XYZ file of C-alpha atoms in Angstrom:
691
model
C 69.884 -10.020 18.330
C 72.459 -11.917 16.300
C 73.122 -12.017 12.852
C 74.353 -15.918 11.561
C 76.856 -16.562 8.808
C 77.301 -19.581 6.988
C 80.588 -20.807 9.090
C 83.263 -21.302 6.142
C 82.334 -17.951 4.975
C 82.844 -16.696 8.953
C 86.339 -18.176 9.112
C 87.212 -16.910 5.951
C 86.165 -13.604 6.621
C 87.152 -13.598 10.155
C 90.896 -14.381 9.276
C 91.043 -11.034 7.465
C 88.956 -8.510 9.723
C 91.521 -5.646 10.882
C 91.791 -3.665 13.678
C 89.929 -0.222 12.156
C 86.806 -2.840 11.306
C 86.671 -3.894 14.951
C 86.968 0.057 15.690
C 83.968 1.169 13.832
C 81.714 -1.174 15.413
C 83.293 -0.420 18.817
C 81.968 3.759 18.163
C 78.690 2.116 18.181
C 78.161 1.626 21.536
C 79.904 4.954 22.462
C 77.759 6.652 25.440
C 78.097 10.030 23.686
C 75.482 10.042 20.811
C 77.326 12.701 19.012
C 80.103 10.542 18.818
C 78.274 7.644 17.607
C 76.990 9.888 14.705
C 80.685 10.534 13.742
C 81.253 6.625 13.539
C 78.278 5.804 11.740
C 79.381 8.710 8.984
C 82.603 7.315 9.049
C 81.893 3.583 8.442
C 79.679 4.870 5.765
C 82.456 6.614 3.668
C 85.031 3.396 4.847
C 82.093 0.637 3.081
C 81.761 2.572 -0.229
C 83.225 0.780 -3.420
C 84.305 -1.923 -0.387
C 82.992 -5.356 -0.090
C 85.660 -6.742 1.939
C 85.275 -4.184 4.270
C 81.428 -4.774 3.726
C 81.523 -8.037 5.167
C 83.919 -7.773 8.205
C 81.914 -5.124 9.456
C 78.985 -7.668 8.864
C 80.435 -10.581 10.173
C 81.898 -8.124 13.824
C 78.012 -7.150 14.177
C 77.667 -4.381 13.112
C 74.348 -4.590 11.116
C 71.847 -5.791 14.924
C 73.555 -1.869 16.521
C 73.083 -0.084 13.410
C 69.235 -1.572 13.360
C 69.161 -1.095 17.387
C 70.214 2.332 16.468
C 67.718 2.809 13.256
C 64.664 1.834 15.361
C 65.563 3.953 18.992
C 62.587 6.953 19.462
C 65.983 8.777 21.352
C 67.900 8.599 18.251
C 68.159 11.952 17.015
C 66.965 11.810 12.824
C 69.597 12.737 11.492
C 72.004 9.050 13.132
C 68.534 7.470 12.504
C 68.948 8.393 8.606
C 72.571 7.254 8.313
C 72.178 4.458 9.817
C 69.708 3.886 7.159
C 72.345 4.873 4.639
C 75.181 2.808 5.484
C 72.658 -0.146 5.975
C 71.705 0.522 2.067
C 75.152 0.603 1.026
C 76.061 -2.574 3.077
C 73.174 -4.306 1.183
C 75.065 -3.722 -1.630
C 77.762 -6.136 -1.436
C 77.249 -9.550 -2.080
C 74.456 -11.817 -2.283
C 75.387 -13.372 1.503
C 75.466 -9.717 2.628
C 71.542 -9.869 1.779
C 71.456 -13.052 3.031
C 72.643 -11.812 6.449
C 70.580 -8.295 6.538
C 67.078 -9.695 6.037
C 68.400 -12.725 8.741
C 68.790 -10.133 11.199
C 64.761 -9.041 9.682
C 65.757 -5.419 8.377
C 62.612 -5.247 5.930
C 60.384 -5.269 9.104
C 62.515 -2.351 10.916
C 62.943 -0.640 7.383
C 59.452 -0.670 6.848
C 58.375 0.841 10.468
C 60.901 3.400 9.815
C 58.390 4.463 7.045
C 55.792 5.892 9.440
C 58.761 8.201 10.388
C 57.400 11.812 8.833
C 60.619 12.945 7.648
C 60.655 13.162 4.045
C 64.718 12.598 4.445
C 64.381 9.312 6.329
C 61.884 7.450 4.399
C 63.691 8.346 1.546
C 67.249 6.756 3.321
C 64.851 3.683 3.999
C 63.594 3.386 1.044
C 65.946 3.157 -1.163
C 67.282 0.120 1.153
C 64.614 -1.620 0.941
C 64.894 -1.002 -2.606
C 68.391 -2.796 -2.473
C 67.545 -5.377 -0.553
C 64.218 -6.180 -2.150
C 65.656 -6.622 -6.171
C 67.966 -9.092 -4.677
C 67.207 -12.643 -6.041
C 67.997 -14.158 -2.488
C 65.547 -11.931 -1.024
C 62.102 -13.655 0.081
C 59.595 -10.829 -2.174
C 56.730 -12.770 0.653
C 57.797 -10.384 3.372
C 56.244 -6.624 1.466
C 53.272 -8.652 1.480
C 53.125 -10.157 5.143
C 52.110 -6.984 6.877
C 48.174 -6.041 5.144
C 49.096 -1.970 6.585
C 52.359 -1.605 4.895
C 50.914 -1.880 0.273
C 48.901 0.909 1.272
C 50.712 2.554 3.310
C 53.783 2.630 0.392
C 50.810 3.733 -1.742
C 50.296 6.972 -0.098
C 54.129 7.526 0.080
C 53.980 7.372 -3.594
C 52.968 11.461 -3.530
C 55.908 12.548 -0.939
C 58.624 12.892 -3.643
C 60.814 11.576 -7.090
C 62.748 8.931 -4.533
C 60.144 7.507 -3.367
C 58.297 7.264 -6.041
C 61.050 6.110 -8.445
C 62.336 3.613 -5.324
C 58.961 2.544 -4.237
C 57.758 1.807 -8.122
C 60.869 -0.275 -8.567
C 59.715 -2.235 -5.436
C 56.656 -3.086 -6.726
C 58.192 -4.278 -10.467
C 60.676 -6.119 -8.407
C 58.585 -7.844 -5.961
C 54.845 -8.775 -7.922
C 55.727 -12.346 -8.798
C 52.167 -14.808 -8.787
C 48.653 -13.232 -9.358
C 47.971 -12.904 -6.100
C 50.553 -9.861 -5.278
C 49.217 -8.606 -8.685
C 45.594 -8.129 -7.478
C 47.154 -7.075 -3.926
C 48.613 -3.965 -6.025
C 45.170 -3.837 -7.639
C 43.620 -3.179 -4.803
C 45.623 -0.999 -3.408
C 44.798 1.620 -6.370
C 48.089 1.174 -7.892
C 47.038 1.877 -11.232
C 45.197 4.982 -10.499
C 48.515 6.052 -8.231
C 51.218 5.009 -10.799
C 49.881 5.989 -14.052
C 50.217 9.545 -13.153
C 53.597 8.870 -12.731
C 54.381 8.019 -16.815
C 54.418 11.823 -17.015
C 56.672 12.458 -14.303
C 59.684 15.174 -15.560
C 62.045 12.348 -14.289
C 63.138 9.628 -16.234
C 64.302 6.920 -13.885
C 59.787 7.166 -12.077
C 58.655 6.344 -15.768
C 60.990 3.853 -16.155
C 59.923 2.362 -13.209
C 56.236 2.876 -13.578
C 56.401 1.548 -16.905
C 57.987 -1.548 -15.863
C 54.844 -1.695 -12.800
C 52.160 -2.020 -15.369
C 54.333 -4.747 -17.483
C 54.590 -6.725 -14.507
C 51.042 -5.782 -13.412
C 49.252 -7.101 -17.015
C 50.840 -9.707 -17.774
C 49.031 -13.377 -17.541
C 46.092 -10.940 -15.805
C 43.133 -10.170 -17.609
C 41.628 -8.185 -15.201
C 43.829 -5.571 -14.968
C 44.830 -5.116 -18.839
C 41.095 -5.076 -19.154
C 41.352 -1.887 -16.848
C 44.402 -0.197 -18.312
C 42.887 0.270 -21.987
C 40.669 2.244 -20.246
C 42.941 4.735 -18.471
C 43.467 8.255 -19.010
C 46.338 9.929 -18.111
C 46.304 13.419 -18.824
C 43.302 13.128 -20.919
C 45.088 10.860 -23.130
C 44.335 6.818 -23.104
C 46.940 4.744 -21.316
C 47.408 2.090 -24.649
C 48.492 5.823 -27.373
C 51.057 6.755 -24.437
C 52.663 3.468 -24.062
C 52.809 4.475 -28.064
C 54.400 7.271 -28.164
C 57.288 5.491 -25.312
C 57.716 3.438 -28.116
C 59.016 5.867 -30.971
C 61.871 5.556 -32.341
C 63.752 8.540 -30.154
C 62.531 7.117 -27.290
C 65.696 5.094 -25.030
C 65.554 1.774 -25.922
C 64.592 0.596 -22.400
C 61.705 2.529 -23.068
C 60.565 1.059 -26.248
C 60.945 -2.449 -25.190
C 59.429 -1.863 -22.288
C 56.033 -0.480 -23.250
C 56.317 -2.977 -26.141
C 56.066 -5.313 -23.179
C 53.057 -3.741 -21.918
C 51.173 -3.833 -25.021
C 51.694 -7.475 -25.505
C 50.995 -8.672 -21.911
C 47.984 -6.843 -22.283
C 47.157 -8.439 -26.115
C 47.908 -11.943 -24.684
C 45.407 -10.882 -21.464
C 42.472 -10.710 -23.846
C 42.403 -6.634 -23.866
C 43.958 -5.745 -26.882
C 43.036 -7.455 -30.812
C 45.726 -8.720 -32.470
C 44.650 -6.630 -35.487
C 44.563 -3.697 -33.555
C 47.083 -1.122 -35.200
C 48.821 -0.735 -32.079
C 49.907 -4.319 -32.350
C 50.765 -4.909 -35.351
C 52.113 -1.244 -37.176
C 54.069 -0.313 -33.214
C 54.393 -2.988 -31.047
C 55.170 -5.720 -33.764
C 57.897 -3.596 -35.798
C 59.206 -2.101 -32.065
C 60.039 -5.739 -31.092
C 61.360 -6.715 -34.471
C 63.701 -3.957 -34.444
C 64.768 -4.697 -30.402
C 66.337 -8.579 -33.050
C 68.744 -6.707 -34.582
C 72.759 -6.993 -34.586
C 72.951 -3.288 -33.389
C 70.905 -3.997 -29.975
C 72.959 -5.216 -26.791
C 72.999 -8.810 -26.181
C 69.953 -8.433 -23.227
C 67.484 -6.398 -25.862
C 67.929 -8.680 -28.159
C 67.162 -11.402 -26.147
C 64.420 -9.170 -24.059
C 63.236 -8.787 -27.499
C 62.913 -11.533 -29.535
C 61.188 -13.398 -26.350
C 58.720 -11.108 -25.947
C 57.862 -11.138 -29.674
C 57.972 -14.778 -29.494
C 54.944 -14.572 -26.262
C 53.096 -12.220 -28.378
C 52.361 -14.041 -31.540
C 52.706 -17.613 -29.533
C 49.155 -17.890 -30.402
C 48.282 -15.795 -33.445
C 48.739 -17.057 -36.918
C 48.412 -13.652 -38.837
C 50.867 -11.904 -36.387
C 53.615 -14.804 -37.492
C 52.995 -14.449 -41.138
C 53.849 -10.488 -40.954
C 56.386 -11.121 -38.596
C 57.962 -13.450 -41.173
C 58.107 -10.750 -43.506
C 59.090 -7.557 -41.611
C 62.792 -6.402 -41.557
C 64.094 -10.217 -42.388
C 63.318 -11.139 -39.614
C 64.451 -15.292 -39.833
C 67.545 -14.473 -41.540
C 68.243 -11.923 -38.725
C 67.437 -14.875 -35.988
C 70.235 -16.347 -37.666
C 72.747 -13.689 -36.204
C 71.974 -14.475 -33.008
C 73.854 -18.301 -33.207
C 77.276 -16.574 -34.369
C 77.038 -13.884 -31.159
C 79.978 -12.480 -30.389
C 82.011 -13.439 -33.364
C 86.044 -13.427 -33.331
C 85.895 -9.988 -35.067
C 83.196 -8.804 -32.739
C 83.138 -5.282 -33.044
C 82.449 -4.662 -28.801
C 85.115 -2.250 -27.974
C 84.651 -2.806 -23.964
C 86.267 -5.892 -22.800
C 84.213 -5.876 -19.783
C 81.015 -6.230 -22.491
C 82.652 -8.506 -24.315
C 83.284 -11.034 -21.353
C 79.691 -10.097 -20.192
C 78.253 -11.515 -23.343
C 80.454 -14.292 -23.494
C 78.990 -15.840 -20.524
C 75.563 -14.960 -21.421
C 75.476 -15.767 -25.789
C 73.433 -18.824 -24.981
C 70.723 -16.754 -23.616
C 71.018 -15.525 -27.625
C 70.380 -18.782 -28.891
C 68.015 -19.716 -26.316
C 65.539 -16.642 -27.253
C 66.297 -17.153 -30.938
C 65.436 -21.602 -30.801
C 61.254 -19.959 -28.643
C 61.082 -17.439 -31.816
C 61.464 -19.435 -34.406
C 58.903 -22.339 -32.457
C 56.800 -19.171 -32.196
C 56.990 -18.252 -36.070
C 56.725 -21.482 -37.151
C 53.946 -22.451 -34.991
C 51.504 -23.100 -37.717
C 52.329 -21.676 -40.836
C 54.259 -24.448 -43.556
C 55.794 -21.601 -45.916
C 58.044 -19.797 -42.317
C 58.645 -23.740 -41.174
C 60.450 -23.960 -44.867
C 62.137 -20.634 -44.870
C 62.821 -21.091 -41.327
C 64.520 -25.044 -41.900
C 66.408 -23.263 -45.387
C 67.743 -20.453 -43.323
C 71.866 -21.573 -43.249
C 73.115 -24.928 -40.909
C 69.266 -24.288 -39.087
C 69.423 -27.883 -38.581
C 72.492 -28.702 -37.506
C 72.175 -25.696 -35.014
C 68.908 -27.128 -33.439
C 71.055 -30.666 -33.209
C 73.817 -29.027 -31.266
C 70.724 -27.504 -29.006
C 69.413 -29.899 -28.038
C 72.565 -31.023 -26.736
C 74.155 -28.518 -24.603
C 74.848 -27.717 -21.057
C 71.696 -25.145 -20.513
C 68.624 -26.731 -20.211
C 66.772 -23.724 -21.216
C 68.775 -23.662 -23.853
C 67.827 -27.368 -24.312
C 64.415 -27.031 -23.939
C 63.942 -24.435 -26.135
C 66.296 -26.229 -29.196
C 63.278 -28.946 -29.009
C 60.533 -26.515 -28.700
C 61.562 -25.426 -31.935
C 62.067 -28.780 -33.202
C 58.486 -29.710 -32.287
C 57.011 -26.231 -34.215
C 58.616 -27.892 -36.704
C 58.091 -31.339 -36.740
C 54.135 -30.475 -37.085
C 55.020 -30.232 -41.440
C 54.920 -32.869 -42.903
C 57.421 -31.776 -45.839
C 59.782 -30.748 -43.476
C 59.546 -34.189 -41.477
C 60.084 -35.830 -45.189
C 63.153 -34.016 -45.833
C 64.928 -31.929 -43.859
C 64.389 -33.653 -40.150
C 64.765 -37.440 -42.242
C 68.746 -35.348 -43.376
C 69.752 -34.932 -40.353
C 68.494 -37.489 -37.853
C 67.692 -34.887 -35.463
C 65.609 -37.441 -33.297
C 69.243 -39.218 -32.046
C 69.986 -36.138 -29.316
C 65.860 -36.567 -28.375
C 66.645 -39.927 -26.838
C 69.302 -38.690 -24.758
C 68.056 -38.444 -20.705
C 66.906 -35.308 -19.655
C 64.625 -33.002 -17.161
C 61.177 -33.277 -17.469
C 60.498 -30.762 -18.732
C 62.863 -31.151 -21.755
C 62.014 -34.718 -21.889
C 57.891 -33.463 -22.295
C 58.754 -31.581 -25.378
C 61.326 -33.852 -26.402
C 58.936 -37.341 -27.004
C 55.606 -34.963 -28.135
C 58.278 -34.171 -30.877
C 59.174 -38.108 -30.856
C 55.218 -38.692 -31.766
C 55.227 -36.493 -35.013
C 58.984 -38.542 -35.962
C 56.802 -41.773 -36.121
C 54.283 -40.803 -37.598
C 53.404 -43.057 -40.386
C 55.113 -41.228 -43.222
C 57.769 -39.833 -41.428
C 61.110 -41.576 -43.210
C 62.486 -40.807 -39.271
C 60.658 -44.134 -38.046
C 61.996 -46.803 -39.614
C 66.246 -45.463 -37.931
C 64.472 -44.539 -34.806
C 62.416 -47.883 -34.654
C 65.918 -49.845 -34.702
C 67.732 -47.790 -32.450
C 65.735 -48.765 -29.427
C 63.348 -46.336 -28.607
C 60.374 -48.664 -28.089
C 61.951 -49.307 -24.703
C 62.648 -45.408 -23.559
C 59.048 -44.559 -24.753
C 57.642 -47.811 -22.370
C 59.318 -46.797 -19.555
C 58.022 -43.016 -19.922
C 54.119 -44.688 -20.002
C 55.494 -45.565 -16.419
C 56.034 -41.700 -15.210
C 54.986 -39.896 -12.782
C 54.193 -36.942 -15.077
C 50.843 -37.532 -17.112
C 52.232 -35.438 -19.664
C 55.075 -37.792 -20.020
C 52.394 -40.660 -19.697
C 50.297 -39.175 -22.538
C 53.640 -38.766 -24.601
C 55.111 -42.160 -24.274
C 52.016 -44.042 -24.891
C 51.060 -41.523 -27.812
C 54.267 -42.121 -29.637
C 53.405 -45.407 -29.300
C 50.568 -45.210 -30.832
C 52.025 -43.359 -34.075
C 54.502 -46.535 -34.304
C 51.805 -48.771 -34.049
C 50.254 -47.815 -37.022
C 49.699 -49.784 -40.203
C 52.946 -51.128 -38.369
C 54.067 -54.827 -39.117
C 53.715 -57.528 -36.730
C 57.185 -57.537 -35.875
C 56.785 -53.574 -34.045
C 53.391 -54.555 -32.693
C 55.060 -57.862 -31.406
C 57.478 -55.540 -30.005
C 55.690 -53.051 -28.667
C 53.057 -55.783 -26.807
C 56.673 -57.624 -25.174
C 57.746 -53.713 -24.195
C 54.849 -52.858 -23.203
C 54.245 -55.654 -21.290
C 50.355 -56.955 -20.894
C 50.485 -55.266 -16.612
C 51.166 -52.535 -18.025
C 48.760 -52.017 -20.676
C 45.967 -52.698 -18.224
C 47.247 -50.455 -15.930
C 47.238 -47.826 -18.313
C 43.135 -48.821 -19.073
C 42.597 -47.643 -15.863
C 44.577 -44.476 -15.325
C 43.374 -41.517 -13.857
C 44.174 -39.147 -16.737
C 41.473 -39.581 -19.355
C 44.364 -38.373 -22.007
C 46.162 -41.588 -21.448
C 43.277 -43.863 -21.676
C 42.421 -42.576 -24.708
C 45.663 -42.728 -26.667
C 46.077 -46.458 -24.526
C 42.773 -47.021 -26.551
C 43.810 -45.667 -30.035
C 47.188 -48.194 -29.465
C 44.960 -51.244 -28.641
C 43.201 -50.162 -32.063
C 46.209 -49.726 -33.833
C 47.296 -52.975 -32.828
C 44.579 -54.607 -33.461
C 44.026 -53.807 -36.590
C 44.865 -56.113 -40.140
C 43.178 -59.763 -39.790
C 46.435 -62.013 -38.960
C 47.412 -59.043 -36.433
C 44.198 -59.555 -34.729
C 44.012 -62.854 -34.619
C 47.842 -63.400 -33.190
C 47.254 -60.570 -30.534
C 43.979 -62.040 -28.765
C 44.771 -65.798 -29.290
C 47.947 -64.668 -26.611
C 45.902 -61.484 -24.474
C 42.068 -61.634 -25.848
C 41.407 -62.611 -22.240
C 42.508 -59.902 -20.484
C 41.751 -57.646 -23.478
C 37.949 -58.397 -22.867
C 38.274 -58.025 -19.461
C 39.544 -54.502 -19.665
C 36.932 -53.661 -22.716
C 34.421 -54.541 -20.054
C 35.348 -52.542 -17.678
C 35.366 -49.367 -19.664
C 32.314 -50.233 -21.361
C 30.946 -50.491 -17.558
C 32.368 -47.621 -16.205
C 31.861 -44.129 -15.847
C 33.525 -42.661 -18.878
C 33.254 -40.392 -21.264
C 31.495 -40.655 -24.485
C 34.738 -40.339 -26.416
C 35.879 -43.663 -25.006
C 33.463 -45.393 -24.734
C 33.397 -44.706 -28.908
C 36.732 -45.657 -29.116
C 36.419 -48.912 -27.041
C 33.416 -50.302 -29.007
C 35.992 -49.597 -32.070
C 38.325 -51.715 -30.693
C 35.461 -54.362 -30.107
C 34.581 -53.573 -34.358
C 38.319 -54.597 -35.010
C 38.083 -58.170 -32.894
C 34.749 -58.202 -34.437
C 37.192 -58.747 -38.282
C 39.295 -60.892 -37.156
C 38.690 -64.796 -37.897
C 39.415 -66.702 -35.173
C 39.188 -63.383 -32.581
C 35.477 -62.644 -33.044
C 34.664 -65.927 -31.314
C 36.219 -64.098 -27.921
C 32.543 -62.072 -28.240
C 30.092 -64.621 -29.803
C 30.517 -66.807 -27.141
C 30.637 -63.326 -24.201
C 26.952 -63.081 -24.540
C 27.389 -60.700 -21.891
C 29.210 -58.870 -23.936
C 27.127 -59.115 -26.946
C 24.334 -57.524 -24.592
C 26.409 -54.642 -24.009
C 27.210 -53.872 -27.851
C 23.004 -54.172 -27.905
C 22.718 -51.664 -25.963
C 24.829 -49.090 -27.486
C 22.929 -49.951 -30.468
C 20.436 -48.476 -28.858
C 22.086 -45.294 -27.358
C 20.974 -41.663 -27.703
C 24.957 -41.052 -28.628
C 24.662 -41.533 -32.500
C 28.865 -42.232 -31.840
C 27.957 -44.864 -30.196
C 24.920 -46.440 -32.083
C 27.824 -46.219 -35.055
C 30.724 -47.687 -33.562
C 28.628 -50.374 -32.154
C 26.656 -51.166 -35.722
C 30.670 -51.370 -37.330
C 30.682 -53.890 -34.536
C 27.357 -56.001 -35.626
C 28.354 -55.812 -39.143
C 31.544 -56.946 -38.775
C 30.358 -60.024 -36.822
C 27.570 -61.262 -39.317
C 29.820 -60.228 -42.559
C 30.563 -63.599 -44.703
C 31.524 -62.350 -48.332
C 35.427 -61.595 -47.378
C 35.649 -64.858 -44.949
C 33.900 -67.078 -48.153
C 36.351 -65.859 -50.282
C 39.689 -65.808 -48.765
C 38.623 -69.897 -47.639
C 37.397 -70.851 -50.728
C 40.586 -72.549 -51.631
C 40.017 -74.790 -48.394
C 36.373 -75.629 -49.416
C 37.692 -76.843 -52.372
C 40.260 -79.730 -50.788
C 37.912 -82.354 -49.920
C 35.944 -80.923 -47.688
C 32.380 -83.236 -47.441
C 30.587 -81.633 -44.809
C 28.805 -79.186 -47.636
C 30.266 -75.927 -48.723
C 32.636 -73.217 -46.990
C 33.551 -73.526 -43.064
C 33.747 -70.269 -42.518
C 30.412 -68.906 -44.384
C 28.777 -71.475 -42.534
C 30.047 -70.065 -38.962
C 29.081 -66.540 -40.358
C 25.327 -68.264 -40.718
C 25.512 -69.312 -37.079
C 26.335 -65.488 -35.971
C 23.987 -64.478 -38.227
C 21.598 -66.682 -36.376
C 22.526 -66.304 -33.158
C 22.143 -62.753 -33.297
C 19.044 -62.350 -34.808
C 17.493 -65.032 -32.252
C 19.201 -62.001 -29.616
C 17.300 -59.330 -31.582
C 20.082 -57.381 -33.152
C 17.770 -57.944 -36.636
C 14.830 -55.944 -35.345
C 17.405 -53.310 -33.868
C 19.262 -53.092 -37.214
C 15.756 -52.875 -39.335
C 14.897 -49.686 -37.113
C 17.961 -47.975 -37.416
C 17.681 -48.388 -41.314
C 15.626 -45.529 -40.837
C 17.568 -43.555 -38.613
C 18.009 -39.541 -39.031
C 21.408 -39.812 -39.226
C 22.879 -40.857 -42.865
C 25.915 -42.754 -41.522
C 23.923 -44.688 -39.047
C 21.167 -45.352 -41.767
C 23.671 -46.939 -44.156
C 25.789 -48.911 -42.111
C 22.543 -49.970 -40.793
C 21.454 -50.894 -44.206
C 24.583 -52.408 -45.304
C 24.365 -54.866 -42.332
C 20.981 -55.806 -43.332
C 22.369 -56.941 -46.940
C 24.392 -59.831 -45.319
C 21.249 -60.675 -43.735
C 20.040 -60.845 -47.593
C 23.268 -61.997 -49.364
């Protein structure tokens, strides 16, 4: 069995291989078992803390030979155990070491070794497996390939504290998907691991706790089961609450808080339960203080953000707990030039990971400000907050940018902030930069809010070429980006002047507009109809757009009304027809289309009131004459010798045609409708015939 490594590494390491390293490997092939054992023991002592020696031995082929000796039935238990120990030591080197071990099929060999009855050998195999599995380069699926492995590991939990620690650590690192959760759950993970929370060993307690946090995460079935579990006669939730007490180690407090957070989010614990409001939330806020280590502050903030994300009451409580909003401002100042960190290694680590603090702060601010206007105001008034967001949007770390744009999106739900802070800081500028799709989805969603009619940012954004950017988003393969692109254009077109509307139609192009009207995503279709409705508002705009694109628009409307679409889509389409019917010249495109008139007529008699209302609104605009008459009164007095107002006469002709087609009879019936809005709209339309 060959153990392959990348060529560059092989060359660079081989150049440094010493005769000593060769000597260690050669001794593994000695015919005398006692000399082989001594060779393995010497190798164990040589590799401890020596990464160069570990790499040399791997390149020289020590791993396949050690695995062979470990699996040989003729090998003594002592030799097999020492082989497992050396392999575990090699695994503690670099990620390349782990890759080499995995490529040499170490995992199946060690799992096979667990079938042995000798406890010391089992513990050595588990220790090595633990080291291999906690590496990010190891495919966790290897634990779940053989269906006999998990039940066997469960059966080994009772053997010793070491087996408990290693197995629970393997479970917590390898449980990555809902499928993994259910495999562990179905093999009795809860009942087997729950008693370990009472273990005299802190390490065992912690690994058991971590297991429960990964099992409960976004898993309702597991969480609902956990709520009813008793440990030594005490409910598991109460055990977790005790583990959050201030006198417990920080790691334990934080992990217990994560367990309760995940159970709450999975629906197993109410958000107003005292264990959440009085225990979990305050514990997580404590983790955000500057006395805590960087990783504790990051985990505390991110877990708190997740806990309160959907719940406005938790957001309000958190915002007034321990000055949290101000406390988070410190996340952007860390580590400061006068940092109290005496440990140079710790300072170096924190400098490299300071961006994680900023990411966590943005996430927590986004969650805090998701619903409440007062909290948003408090956040934006925090020192240099808007400048920090703008800086965050331009950071090299994608995760920080995504968290910053999420924060901005959360704050952009506020009308007050859109009118003040956002305008003052030109936050839209970095939003328009190229970015990965996940950032772009949130950025374009924020642009949707910034382009609302009342936002002062709307004008400068329009002047900066945003139309082209949004039109390009509508061509994305991502439905979320297509929705946001068209949504932002819809907001931009709302009550816009003619110049903006013409620019949107020009940049989008009629082909793309009609492609969007047949988009398979219902949200894209609805927002495109919304855009069309906003473009076709105010009479001069309606007439201008319909004069140049009327034929295609009428075709699209026909296709939608004839297609298999939901009530909302058809209602929006009928409203567009109602807007077209409000134009001076545009309404003729409906009046000269008998097929379309029949469709409107059928929708007036539809079983759904929304569609009846929309169709009646359309008819009302077609027969309307009062405003037409007023608007064109001047032309009626300029020597028109044909008698009377030509537009008013036009409305008379439209009324006559619709009467002949049976519209008046339907309107008359609708004046008796049980829905008051429909009844009023029908009466208003009927009054045109009496005028």
